[in-house]
CSV table of C-alpha atoms in Angstrom, one decimal:
chain,number,residue,atom,x,y,z
U,1,UNK,CA,104.4,117.2,74.6
U,2,UNK,CA,105.8,114.0,76.2
U,3,UNK,CA,109.3,115.6,76.1
U,4,UNK,CA,108.1,118.6,78.0
U,5,UNK,CA,106.5,116.3,80.7
U,6,UNK,CA,109.6,114.1,81.1
U,7,UNK,CA,111.9,117.1,81.9
U,8,UNK,CA,110.1,118.3,85.1
U,9,UNK,CA,109.5,114.7,86.2
U,10,UNK,CA,113.1,113.8,86.0
U,11,UNK,CA,114.2,116.8,88.1
U,12,UNK,CA,112.9,115.6,91.5
U,13,UNK,CA,114.3,112.1,90.7
U,14,UNK,CA,117.8,113.4,90.0
U,15,UNK,CA,117.7,115.6,93.1
U,16,UNK,CA,116.7,112.6,95.2
U,17,UNK,CA,119.4,110.4,93.7
U,18,UNK,CA,122.0,113.2,94.4
U,19,UNK,CA,120.8,113.5,98.0
U,20,UNK,CA,121.1,109.7,98.4
U,21,UNK,CA,124.6,109.7,97.1
U,22,UNK,CA,125.6,112.6,99.3
U,23,UNK,CA,124.2,110.8,102.4
U,24,UNK,CA,126.0,107.6,101.4
U,25,UNK,CA,129.3,109.4,101.1
U,26,UNK,CA,128.8,111.2,104.4
U,27,UNK,CA,127.9,108.0,106.3
U,28,UNK,CA,130.8,106.2,104.7
U,29,UNK,CA,133.2,109.0,105.7
U,30,UNK,CA,131.9,108.9,109.3
U,31,UNK,CA,132.3,105.1,109.4
U,32,UNK,CA,135.9,105.4,108.1
U,33,UNK,CA,136.7,108.0,110.7
U,34,UNK,CA,135.3,105.7,113.4
U,35,UNK,CA,137.4,102.8,112.1
U,36,UNK,CA,140.5,104.9,112.1
U,37,UNK,CA,139.9,106.1,115.7
U,38,UNK,CA,139.4,102.5,116.9
U,39,UNK,CA,142.6,101.4,115.2
U,40,UNK,CA,144.5,104.3,116.8
U,41,UNK,CA,143.1,103.5,120.3
U,42,UNK,CA,142.0,99.8,120.3
U,43,UNK,CA,142.4,99.5,124.1
U,44,UNK,CA,140.0,102.4,124.8
U,45,UNK,CA,137.6,101.1,122.2
U,46,UNK,CA,137.6,97.7,123.9
U,47,UNK,CA,137.1,99.1,127.3
U,48,UNK,CA,134.2,101.3,126.1
U,49,UNK,CA,132.6,98.4,124.4
U,50,UNK,CA,133.0,96.3,127.5
U,51,UNK,CA,131.5,99.1,129.6
U,52,UNK,CA,128.5,99.3,127.4
U,53,UNK,CA,128.1,95.5,127.6
U,54,UNK,CA,128.2,95.5,131.4
U,55,UNK,CA,125.5,98.2,131.5
U,56,UNK,CA,123.4,96.1,129.2
U,57,UNK,CA,124.0,92.7,130.8
U,58,UNK,CA,123.8,93.8,134.5
U,59,UNK,CA,120.8,96.1,134.3
U,60,UNK,CA,119.0,96.4,130.9
U,61,UNK,CA,118.8,92.7,130.1
U,62,UNK,CA,117.4,91.4,133.4
U,63,UNK,CA,115.2,94.4,133.8
U,64,UNK,CA,113.5,94.2,130.4
U,65,UNK,CA,113.5,90.5,129.5
U,66,UNK,CA,110.4,89.5,131.7
U,67,UNK,CA,108.3,92.6,130.7
U,68,UNK,CA,109.0,92.1,127.0
U,69,UNK,CA,108.0,88.5,127.2
U,70,UNK,CA,104.9,89.5,129.1
U,71,UNK,CA,104.1,92.1,126.4
U,72,UNK,CA,104.4,89.5,123.7
U,73,UNK,CA,102.1,87.2,125.6
U,74,UNK,CA,99.6,90.0,126.1
U,75,UNK,CA,99.5,90.6,122.4
U,76,UNK,CA,99.1,86.9,121.6
U,77,UNK,CA,96.3,86.5,124.1
U,78,UNK,CA,94.4,89.4,122.5
U,79,UNK,CA,94.4,91.6,125.6
U,80,UNK,CA,96.3,94.4,123.9
U,81,UNK,CA,93.7,94.3,121.1
U,82,UNK,CA,91.1,95.0,123.8
U,83,UNK,CA,93.1,97.7,125.3
U,84,UNK,CA,93.5,99.3,121.9
U,85,UNK,CA,89.7,99.4,121.6
U,86,UNK,CA,89.5,101.1,125.0
U,87,UNK,CA,92.1,103.6,123.9
U,88,UNK,CA,90.1,104.8,120.9
U,89,UNK,CA,88.3,107.6,122.7
U,90,UNK,CA,91.6,108.9,123.9
U,91,UNK,CA,93.0,108.9,120.4
U,92,UNK,CA,89.9,110.7,119.0
U,93,UNK,CA,89.2,113.3,121.7
U,94,UNK,CA,92.6,114.1,123.0
U,95,UNK,CA,94.9,113.8,120.0
U,96,UNK,CA,92.5,114.2,117.0
U,97,UNK,CA,93.6,110.9,115.6
U,98,UNK,CA,91.5,108.1,114.0
U,99,UNK,CA,90.3,105.5,116.5
U,100,UNK,CA,92.6,102.9,115.1
U,101,UNK,CA,95.5,104.9,116.5
U,102,UNK,CA,94.6,103.4,119.9
U,103,UNK,CA,96.3,100.2,118.7
U,104,UNK,CA,99.7,102.0,118.3
U,105,UNK,CA,99.2,103.7,121.6
U,106,UNK,CA,98.6,100.5,123.5
U,107,UNK,CA,101.5,98.7,121.9
U,108,UNK,CA,103.9,101.7,122.2
U,109,UNK,CA,103.1,102.3,125.9
U,110,UNK,CA,103.4,98.6,126.7
U,111,UNK,CA,106.5,97.6,124.8
U,112,UNK,CA,108.3,101.0,124.3
U,113,UNK,CA,110.7,102.1,121.6
U,114,UNK,CA,110.5,101.3,118.7
U,115,UNK,CA,107.3,99.2,118.9
U,116,UNK,CA,104.9,102.2,118.9
U,117,UNK,CA,106.5,103.5,115.7
U,118,UNK,CA,106.4,100.1,114.1
U,119,UNK,CA,102.6,99.8,114.8
U,120,UNK,CA,102.1,103.3,113.5
U,121,UNK,CA,103.6,102.3,110.2
U,122,UNK,CA,101.4,99.3,110.0
U,123,UNK,CA,98.3,101.5,110.5
U,124,UNK,CA,99.5,103.9,107.8
U,125,UNK,CA,100.1,101.1,105.3
U,126,UNK,CA,96.6,99.8,105.9
U,127,UNK,CA,95.2,103.3,105.3
U,128,UNK,CA,93.9,103.7,108.8
U,129,UNK,CA,96.1,106.7,109.6
U,130,UNK,CA,96.8,109.7,107.3
U,131,UNK,CA,100.3,111.1,106.6
U,132,UNK,CA,99.5,114.3,108.3
U,133,UNK,CA,98.7,112.4,111.5
U,134,UNK,CA,102.0,110.5,111.7
U,135,UNK,CA,103.9,113.2,113.7
U,136,UNK,CA,101.2,113.3,116.4
U,137,UNK,CA,100.9,109.5,116.5
U,138,UNK,CA,104.7,109.2,116.9
U,139,UNK,CA,104.8,111.8,119.5
U,140,UNK,CA,102.4,109.9,121.8
U,141,UNK,CA,103.3,106.3,120.8
U,142,UNK,CA,107.1,106.4,120.4
U,143,UNK,CA,107.9,106.4,124.2
U,144,UNK,CA,110.1,104.4,126.6
U,145,UNK,CA,108.1,101.6,128.2
U,146,UNK,CA,107.1,101.9,131.8
U,147,UNK,CA,109.1,98.8,132.6
U,148,UNK,CA,112.3,100.4,131.2
U,149,UNK,CA,111.7,103.6,133.3
U,150,UNK,CA,110.7,102.0,136.6
U,151,UNK,CA,112.7,98.7,136.5
U,152,UNK,CA,115.9,99.6,134.6
U,153,UNK,CA,116.3,103.3,135.3
U,154,UNK,CA,114.7,103.5,138.7
U,155,UNK,CA,115.5,100.2,140.4
U,156,UNK,CA,118.7,99.5,138.4
U,157,UNK,CA,120.5,102.7,137.6
U,158,UNK,CA,119.2,105.1,140.2
U,159,UNK,CA,118.8,102.4,142.9
U,160,UNK,CA,115.4,103.9,143.8
U,161,UNK,CA,112.1,102.7,142.4
U,162,UNK,CA,110.4,105.9,143.6
U,163,UNK,CA,112.5,108.0,141.3
U,164,UNK,CA,111.6,105.7,138.5
U,165,UNK,CA,107.9,106.1,139.2
U,166,UNK,CA,108.4,109.9,139.3
U,167,UNK,CA,110.1,109.9,136.0
U,168,UNK,CA,107.5,107.5,134.5
U,169,UNK,CA,104.6,109.7,135.7
U,170,UNK,CA,106.3,112.8,134.3
U,171,UNK,CA,106.7,111.0,131.0
U,172,UNK,CA,103.2,109.8,130.8
U,173,UNK,CA,101.5,113.1,131.8
U,174,UNK,CA,103.8,115.2,129.6
U,175,UNK,CA,103.1,112.8,126.7
U,176,UNK,CA,99.3,113.3,127.1
U,177,UNK,CA,99.6,117.1,127.4
U,178,UNK,CA,102.2,117.3,124.5
U,179,UNK,CA,99.9,115.2,122.2
U,180,UNK,CA,96.9,117.4,123.1
U,181,UNK,CA,98.8,120.6,122.4
U,182,UNK,CA,100.6,119.4,119.4
U,183,UNK,CA,97.4,118.1,117.7
U,184,UNK,CA,95.9,121.6,118.1
U,185,UNK,CA,98.9,123.7,117.2
U,186,UNK,CA,99.8,121.8,114.0
U,187,UNK,CA,96.5,120.8,112.7
U,188,UNK,CA,93.4,122.6,111.5
U,189,UNK,CA,90.5,123.2,113.8
U,190,UNK,CA,88.3,120.6,112.0
U,191,UNK,CA,90.4,117.5,111.2
U,192,UNK,CA,89.0,114.7,109.0
U,193,UNK,CA,88.4,112.3,112.0
U,194,UNK,CA,85.1,110.5,111.7
U,195,UNK,CA,82.9,111.0,114.7
U,196,UNK,CA,82.8,108.1,117.2
U,197,UNK,CA,79.3,106.7,117.9
U,198,UNK,CA,78.2,107.7,121.4
U,199,UNK,CA,77.1,104.9,123.7
U,200,UNK,CA,77.4,103.6,127.2
U,201,UNK,CA,80.7,102.4,128.6
U,202,UNK,CA,79.3,98.9,128.7
U,203,UNK,CA,79.1,98.9,124.9
U,204,UNK,CA,82.8,99.9,124.7
U,205,UNK,CA,83.7,97.1,127.0
U,206,UNK,CA,81.7,94.6,124.9
U,207,UNK,CA,83.6,95.8,121.8
U,208,UNK,CA,86.9,95.3,123.6
U,209,UNK,CA,85.8,91.8,124.7
U,210,UNK,CA,85.0,90.9,121.1
U,211,UNK,CA,88.3,92.2,120.0
U,212,UNK,CA,90.1,90.0,122.5
U,213,UNK,CA,88.2,86.9,121.4
U,214,UNK,CA,88.7,87.6,117.7
U,215,UNK,CA,92.4,88.3,118.1
U,216,UNK,CA,92.8,85.1,120.2
U,217,UNK,CA,91.0,83.0,117.6
U,218,UNK,CA,93.0,84.6,114.8
U,219,UNK,CA,96.3,83.8,116.5
U,220,UNK,CA,95.5,80.1,117.1
U,221,UNK,CA,98.9,79.2,118.5
U,222,UNK,CA,99.2,76.9,121.5
U,223,UNK,CA,100.4,78.4,124.7
U,224,UNK,CA,103.8,76.6,124.6
U,225,UNK,CA,104.5,78.0,121.1
U,226,UNK,CA,103.5,81.5,122.3
U,227,UNK,CA,106.0,81.4,125.2
U,228,UNK,CA,108.8,80.1,122.9
U,229,UNK,CA,108.2,82.7,120.3
U,230,UNK,CA,107.8,85.4,122.9
U,231,UNK,CA,111.2,84.6,124.4
U,232,UNK,CA,112.8,84.5,121.0
U,233,UNK,CA,111.4,88.0,120.0
U,234,UNK,CA,112.2,89.5,123.4
U,235,UNK,CA,115.8,88.2,123.3
U,236,UNK,CA,116.2,89.4,119.7
U,237,UNK,CA,115.0,92.9,120.6
U,238,UNK,CA,117.3,93.1,123.6
U,239,UNK,CA,120.3,91.9,121.5
U,240,UNK,CA,119.6,94.8,119.1
U,241,UNK,CA,119.4,97.2,122.1
U,242,UNK,CA,122.7,95.8,123.5
U,243,UNK,CA,124.4,96.3,120.2
U,244,UNK,CA,123.3,100.0,120.1
U,245,UNK,CA,124.5,100.5,123.6
U,246,UNK,CA,127.9,99.1,122.9
U,247,UNK,CA,128.3,101.0,119.6
U,248,UNK,CA,127.2,104.2,121.3
U,249,UNK,CA,129.6,103.7,124.1
U,250,UNK,CA,132.5,103.2,121.7
U,251,UNK,CA,131.5,106.2,119.5
U,252,UNK,CA,131.2,108.5,122.5
U,253,UNK,CA,134.5,107.4,123.9
U,254,UNK,CA,136.2,108.1,120.6
U,255,UNK,CA,134.7,111.6,120.6
U,256,UNK,CA,135.9,112.2,124.1
U,257,UNK,CA,139.4,111.2,123.0
U,258,UNK,CA,139.2,113.5,119.9
U,259,UNK,CA,138.2,116.4,122.1
U,260,UNK,CA,139.8,115.9,125.5
U,261,UNK,CA,138.9,118.1,128.5
U,262,UNK,CA,135.4,119.0,127.4
U,263,UNK,CA,133.1,118.9,130.4
U,264,UNK,CA,130.1,119.2,128.1
U,265,UNK,CA,130.5,115.6,127.2
U,266,UNK,CA,128.8,114.6,130.4
U,267,UNK,CA,125.4,115.5,128.8
U,268,UNK,CA,126.1,113.8,125.5
U,269,UNK,CA,125.2,110.2,126.3
U,270,UNK,CA,121.6,111.1,127.2
U,271,UNK,CA,121.2,113.0,123.9
U,272,UNK,CA,122.6,110.1,121.8
U,273,UNK,CA,121.5,106.9,123.6
U,274,UNK,CA,118.9,106.9,126.5
U,275,UNK,CA,120.2,103.8,128.3
U,276,UNK,CA,123.7,105.2,128.4
U,277,UNK,CA,122.3,108.6,129.4
U,278,UNK,CA,120.4,107.1,132.3
U,279,UNK,CA,123.5,105.2,133.4
U,280,UNK,CA,125.8,108.2,133.3
U,281,UNK,CA,123.2,110.3,135.2
U,282,UNK,CA,123.1,107.8,138.0
U,283,UNK,CA,126.9,108.1,138.4
U,284,UNK,CA,127.1,111.8,138.0
U,285,UNK,CA,127.8,114.4,140.7
U,286,UNK,CA,124.6,116.1,139.9
U,287,UNK,CA,122.5,113.1,141.0
U,288,UNK,CA,124.5,113.0,144.3
U,289,UNK,CA,124.0,116.8,144.9
U,290,UNK,CA,120.5,117.3,143.6
U,291,UNK,CA,118.6,114.0,142.7
U,292,UNK,CA,115.4,115.8,141.8
U,293,UNK,CA,117.0,118.0,139.2
U,294,UNK,CA,119.0,115.1,137.7
U,295,UNK,CA,115.8,113.0,137.5
U,296,UNK,CA,114.0,115.8,135.7
U,297,UNK,CA,116.9,116.1,133.2
U,298,UNK,CA,116.8,112.3,132.8
U,299,UNK,CA,113.0,112.4,132.1
U,300,UNK,CA,113.7,115.0,129.3
U,301,UNK,CA,116.4,112.7,127.9
U,302,UNK,CA,114.1,109.7,127.9
U,303,UNK,CA,111.3,111.8,126.2
U,304,UNK,CA,113.8,112.7,123.5
U,305,UNK,CA,114.7,109.0,123.3
U,306,UNK,CA,118.2,109.9,122.0
U,307,UNK,CA,119.5,109.9,118.5
U,308,UNK,CA,119.4,106.1,118.5
U,309,UNK,CA,115.7,106.2,119.3
U,310,UNK,CA,115.1,108.5,116.4
U,311,UNK,CA,117.0,106.2,114.1
U,312,UNK,CA,115.1,103.2,115.3
U,313,UNK,CA,111.8,105.0,114.5
U,314,UNK,CA,113.2,105.8,111.0
U,315,UNK,CA,114.3,102.2,110.5
U,316,UNK,CA,110.9,100.7,111.0
U,317,UNK,CA,109.4,103.1,108.4
U,318,UNK,CA,111.5,101.4,105.7
U,319,UNK,CA,112.2,102.8,102.3
U,320,UNK,CA,108.7,103.0,101.0
U,321,UNK,CA,107.3,105.3,103.5
U,322,UNK,CA,108.4,109.0,103.8
U,323,UNK,CA,109.5,110.0,107.3
U,324,UNK,CA,108.5,113.4,108.8
U,325,UNK,CA,112.0,114.2,110.1
U,326,UNK,CA,111.5,117.8,110.9
U,327,UNK,CA,108.1,117.5,112.6
U,328,UNK,CA,109.2,114.3,114.4
U,329,UNK,CA,112.3,116.0,115.9
U,330,UNK,CA,110.3,119.1,116.8
U,331,UNK,CA,107.7,117.0,118.5
U,332,UNK,CA,110.3,115.1,120.5
U,333,UNK,CA,112.0,118.3,121.7
U,334,UNK,CA,108.6,119.7,122.7
U,335,UNK,CA,107.8,116.5,124.7
U,336,UNK,CA,111.3,116.7,126.3
U,337,UNK,CA,110.6,120.2,127.5
U,338,UNK,CA,107.2,119.3,129.0
U,339,UNK,CA,108.7,116.1,130.6
U,340,UNK,CA,111.3,118.3,132.3
U,341,UNK,CA,108.6,120.5,133.8
U,342,UNK,CA,106.3,117.6,134.8
U,343,UNK,CA,109.0,115.3,136.3
U,344,UNK,CA,110.8,117.9,138.5
U,345,UNK,CA,108.0,118.5,141.1
U,346,UNK,CA,107.4,114.7,141.3
U,347,UNK,CA,111.1,114.0,141.7
U,348,UNK,CA,111.3,116.8,144.3
U,349,UNK,CA,108.5,115.1,146.2
U,350,UNK,CA,110.5,111.9,146.2
U,351,UNK,CA,113.6,113.8,147.3
U,352,UNK,CA,111.8,115.4,150.2
U,353,UNK,CA,110.4,111.9,151.3
U,354,UNK,CA,106.8,113.0,150.7
U,355,UNK,CA,106.0,109.8,148.7
U,356,UNK,CA,107.7,107.2,150.8
U,357,UNK,CA,104.8,107.2,153.3
U,358,UNK,CA,102.6,105.8,150.5
U,359,UNK,CA,105.1,103.1,149.6
U,360,UNK,CA,107.0,102.1,152.8
U,361,UNK,CA,108.4,99.0,151.2
U,362,UNK,CA,110.5,101.2,148.9
U,363,UNK,CA,111.7,103.5,151.6
U,364,UNK,CA,114.9,101.5,152.1
U,365,UNK,CA,117.2,102.0,149.2
U,366,UNK,CA,118.6,98.7,147.7
U,367,UNK,CA,122.3,98.2,148.3
U,368,UNK,CA,124.6,99.6,145.7
U,369,UNK,CA,126.0,97.1,143.2
U,370,UNK,CA,129.0,99.3,142.2
U,371,UNK,CA,132.4,97.9,142.8
U,372,UNK,CA,131.4,94.2,142.8
U,373,UNK,CA,133.6,91.5,141.2
U,374,UNK,CA,133.5,91.2,137.4
U,375,UNK,CA,132.0,87.7,137.5
U,376,UNK,CA,129.6,88.4,140.4
U,377,UNK,CA,125.9,87.9,139.9
U,378,UNK,CA,124.6,91.0,138.0
U,379,UNK,CA,122.9,93.5,140.1
U,380,UNK,CA,119.7,93.6,138.0
U,381,UNK,CA,119.2,89.9,138.8
U,382,UNK,CA,119.5,90.5,142.5
U,383,UNK,CA,116.5,92.7,142.4
U,384,UNK,CA,114.2,90.0,141.0
U,385,UNK,CA,111.6,90.3,143.8
U,386,UNK,CA,111.4,94.1,143.6
U,387,UNK,CA,111.4,93.8,139.8
U,388,UNK,CA,108.4,91.4,139.9
U,389,UNK,CA,106.5,93.7,142.3
U,390,UNK,CA,107.2,96.8,140.2
U,391,UNK,CA,106.2,95.0,137.0
U,392,UNK,CA,102.9,94.0,138.5
U,393,UNK,CA,102.3,97.6,139.6
U,394,UNK,CA,103.2,98.9,136.2
U,395,UNK,CA,100.7,96.6,134.5
U,396,UNK,CA,98.1,97.7,137.1
U,397,UNK,CA,98.6,101.4,136.3
U,398,UNK,CA,98.5,100.7,132.6
U,399,UNK,CA,95.2,98.8,132.9
U,400,UNK,CA,93.7,101.6,135.0
U,401,UNK,CA,94.6,104.0,132.2
U,402,UNK,CA,92.9,101.8,129.7
U,403,UNK,CA,89.7,101.6,131.9
U,404,UNK,CA,89.8,105.4,132.1
U,405,UNK,CA,89.9,105.5,128.3
U,406,UNK,CA,86.6,103.5,128.3
U,407,UNK,CA,84.9,106.2,130.3
U,408,UNK,CA,86.0,109.1,128.2
U,409,UNK,CA,83.8,109.2,125.1
U,410,UNK,CA,82.2,111.8,122.9
U,411,UNK,CA,79.2,113.8,124.3
U,412,UNK,CA,75.8,112.6,123.3
U,413,UNK,CA,74.5,116.1,122.8
U,414,UNK,CA,76.7,117.1,119.9
U,415,UNK,CA,77.1,114.0,117.7
U,416,UNK,CA,77.6,116.0,114.5
U,417,UNK,CA,80.2,118.4,115.6
U,418,UNK,CA,83.7,117.5,114.6
U,419,UNK,CA,86.2,116.9,117.5
U,420,UNK,CA,87.9,120.1,118.7
U,421,UNK,CA,85.4,122.5,117.0
């Protein structure tokens, strides 16, 4: 009897081992081909790596370092814990997710890729989120941060904060709509989400305040230590981002050399790495001829997050947790299509100068930083005043969304009906 049971049990294990060996051989072959390409064209590889480094140092690093430090301080102060409580009604009513998913939403929208996926994994390991909810949670939590979109892409790459705001608004609105549709297209009509107790908005605000106090008491670190560790974590994350940008730049250049004369390579950076995609879009002829269309395409690329963004989400899952590859990729493509549709009219409004009357300070485009000396002050650092103002506005919009979440709560008239019935 035991012999009959051991045979079927060993089948899936052997298949899994064979797949692991096949993946290892494939990755090893790709790495070997990349090494051979670099050895054949070391000068091109060096210039591509240097180009990726310049993109990272001149725009990405100065644009994201202050917001990432701020996000770490918000988490240490407990404010993000309170925002997570305020986001519970959105998670339940809109996305059919457990209320604890508001935690991943708050962190993902504040810090960006891959923090949302990392917090989703933590919730899953604690048993607060089911396996069948992970694709929806990753769809709405694994997003570029507003600081990246507005400060780096808008102010840095596109040299226009208004286009950054248009892309960010398109991403946020499309994420909400995509999560709402995806949770209803891929789940049953009566998901196993416990009903949220109805109550006044003041009760929700009191719960959020208690969450802030408890998180602050649990942290217990002095403010000086919080700042030091926030800087260390932010710089470490940006170093990883810089390495991905440089590696992606070299890999794409090697592909371009292998297949010369292919105009389709113009669209490849956005599909592979979102920072490089945004940078190449800002330099493309399409952005000069039709900025609204280029901004809409860029919003779709940012919603996709690039292959590097997908791999970052997979990396935070580790080896113990299964990763929903097919559903995750399908959800990202679905969000990219909606982001394209939502961002285009907003970018067209910016192109037609409809929005500059509301933000006259941004009507004047900042001077282009292209063509400066190699050792000149990076362009991203020159926009420190605009960066600070835009960062404050980004935080304000995020807090307004959190307050809106406190108002949205289940109806008192139907406490027993499951969400979405």
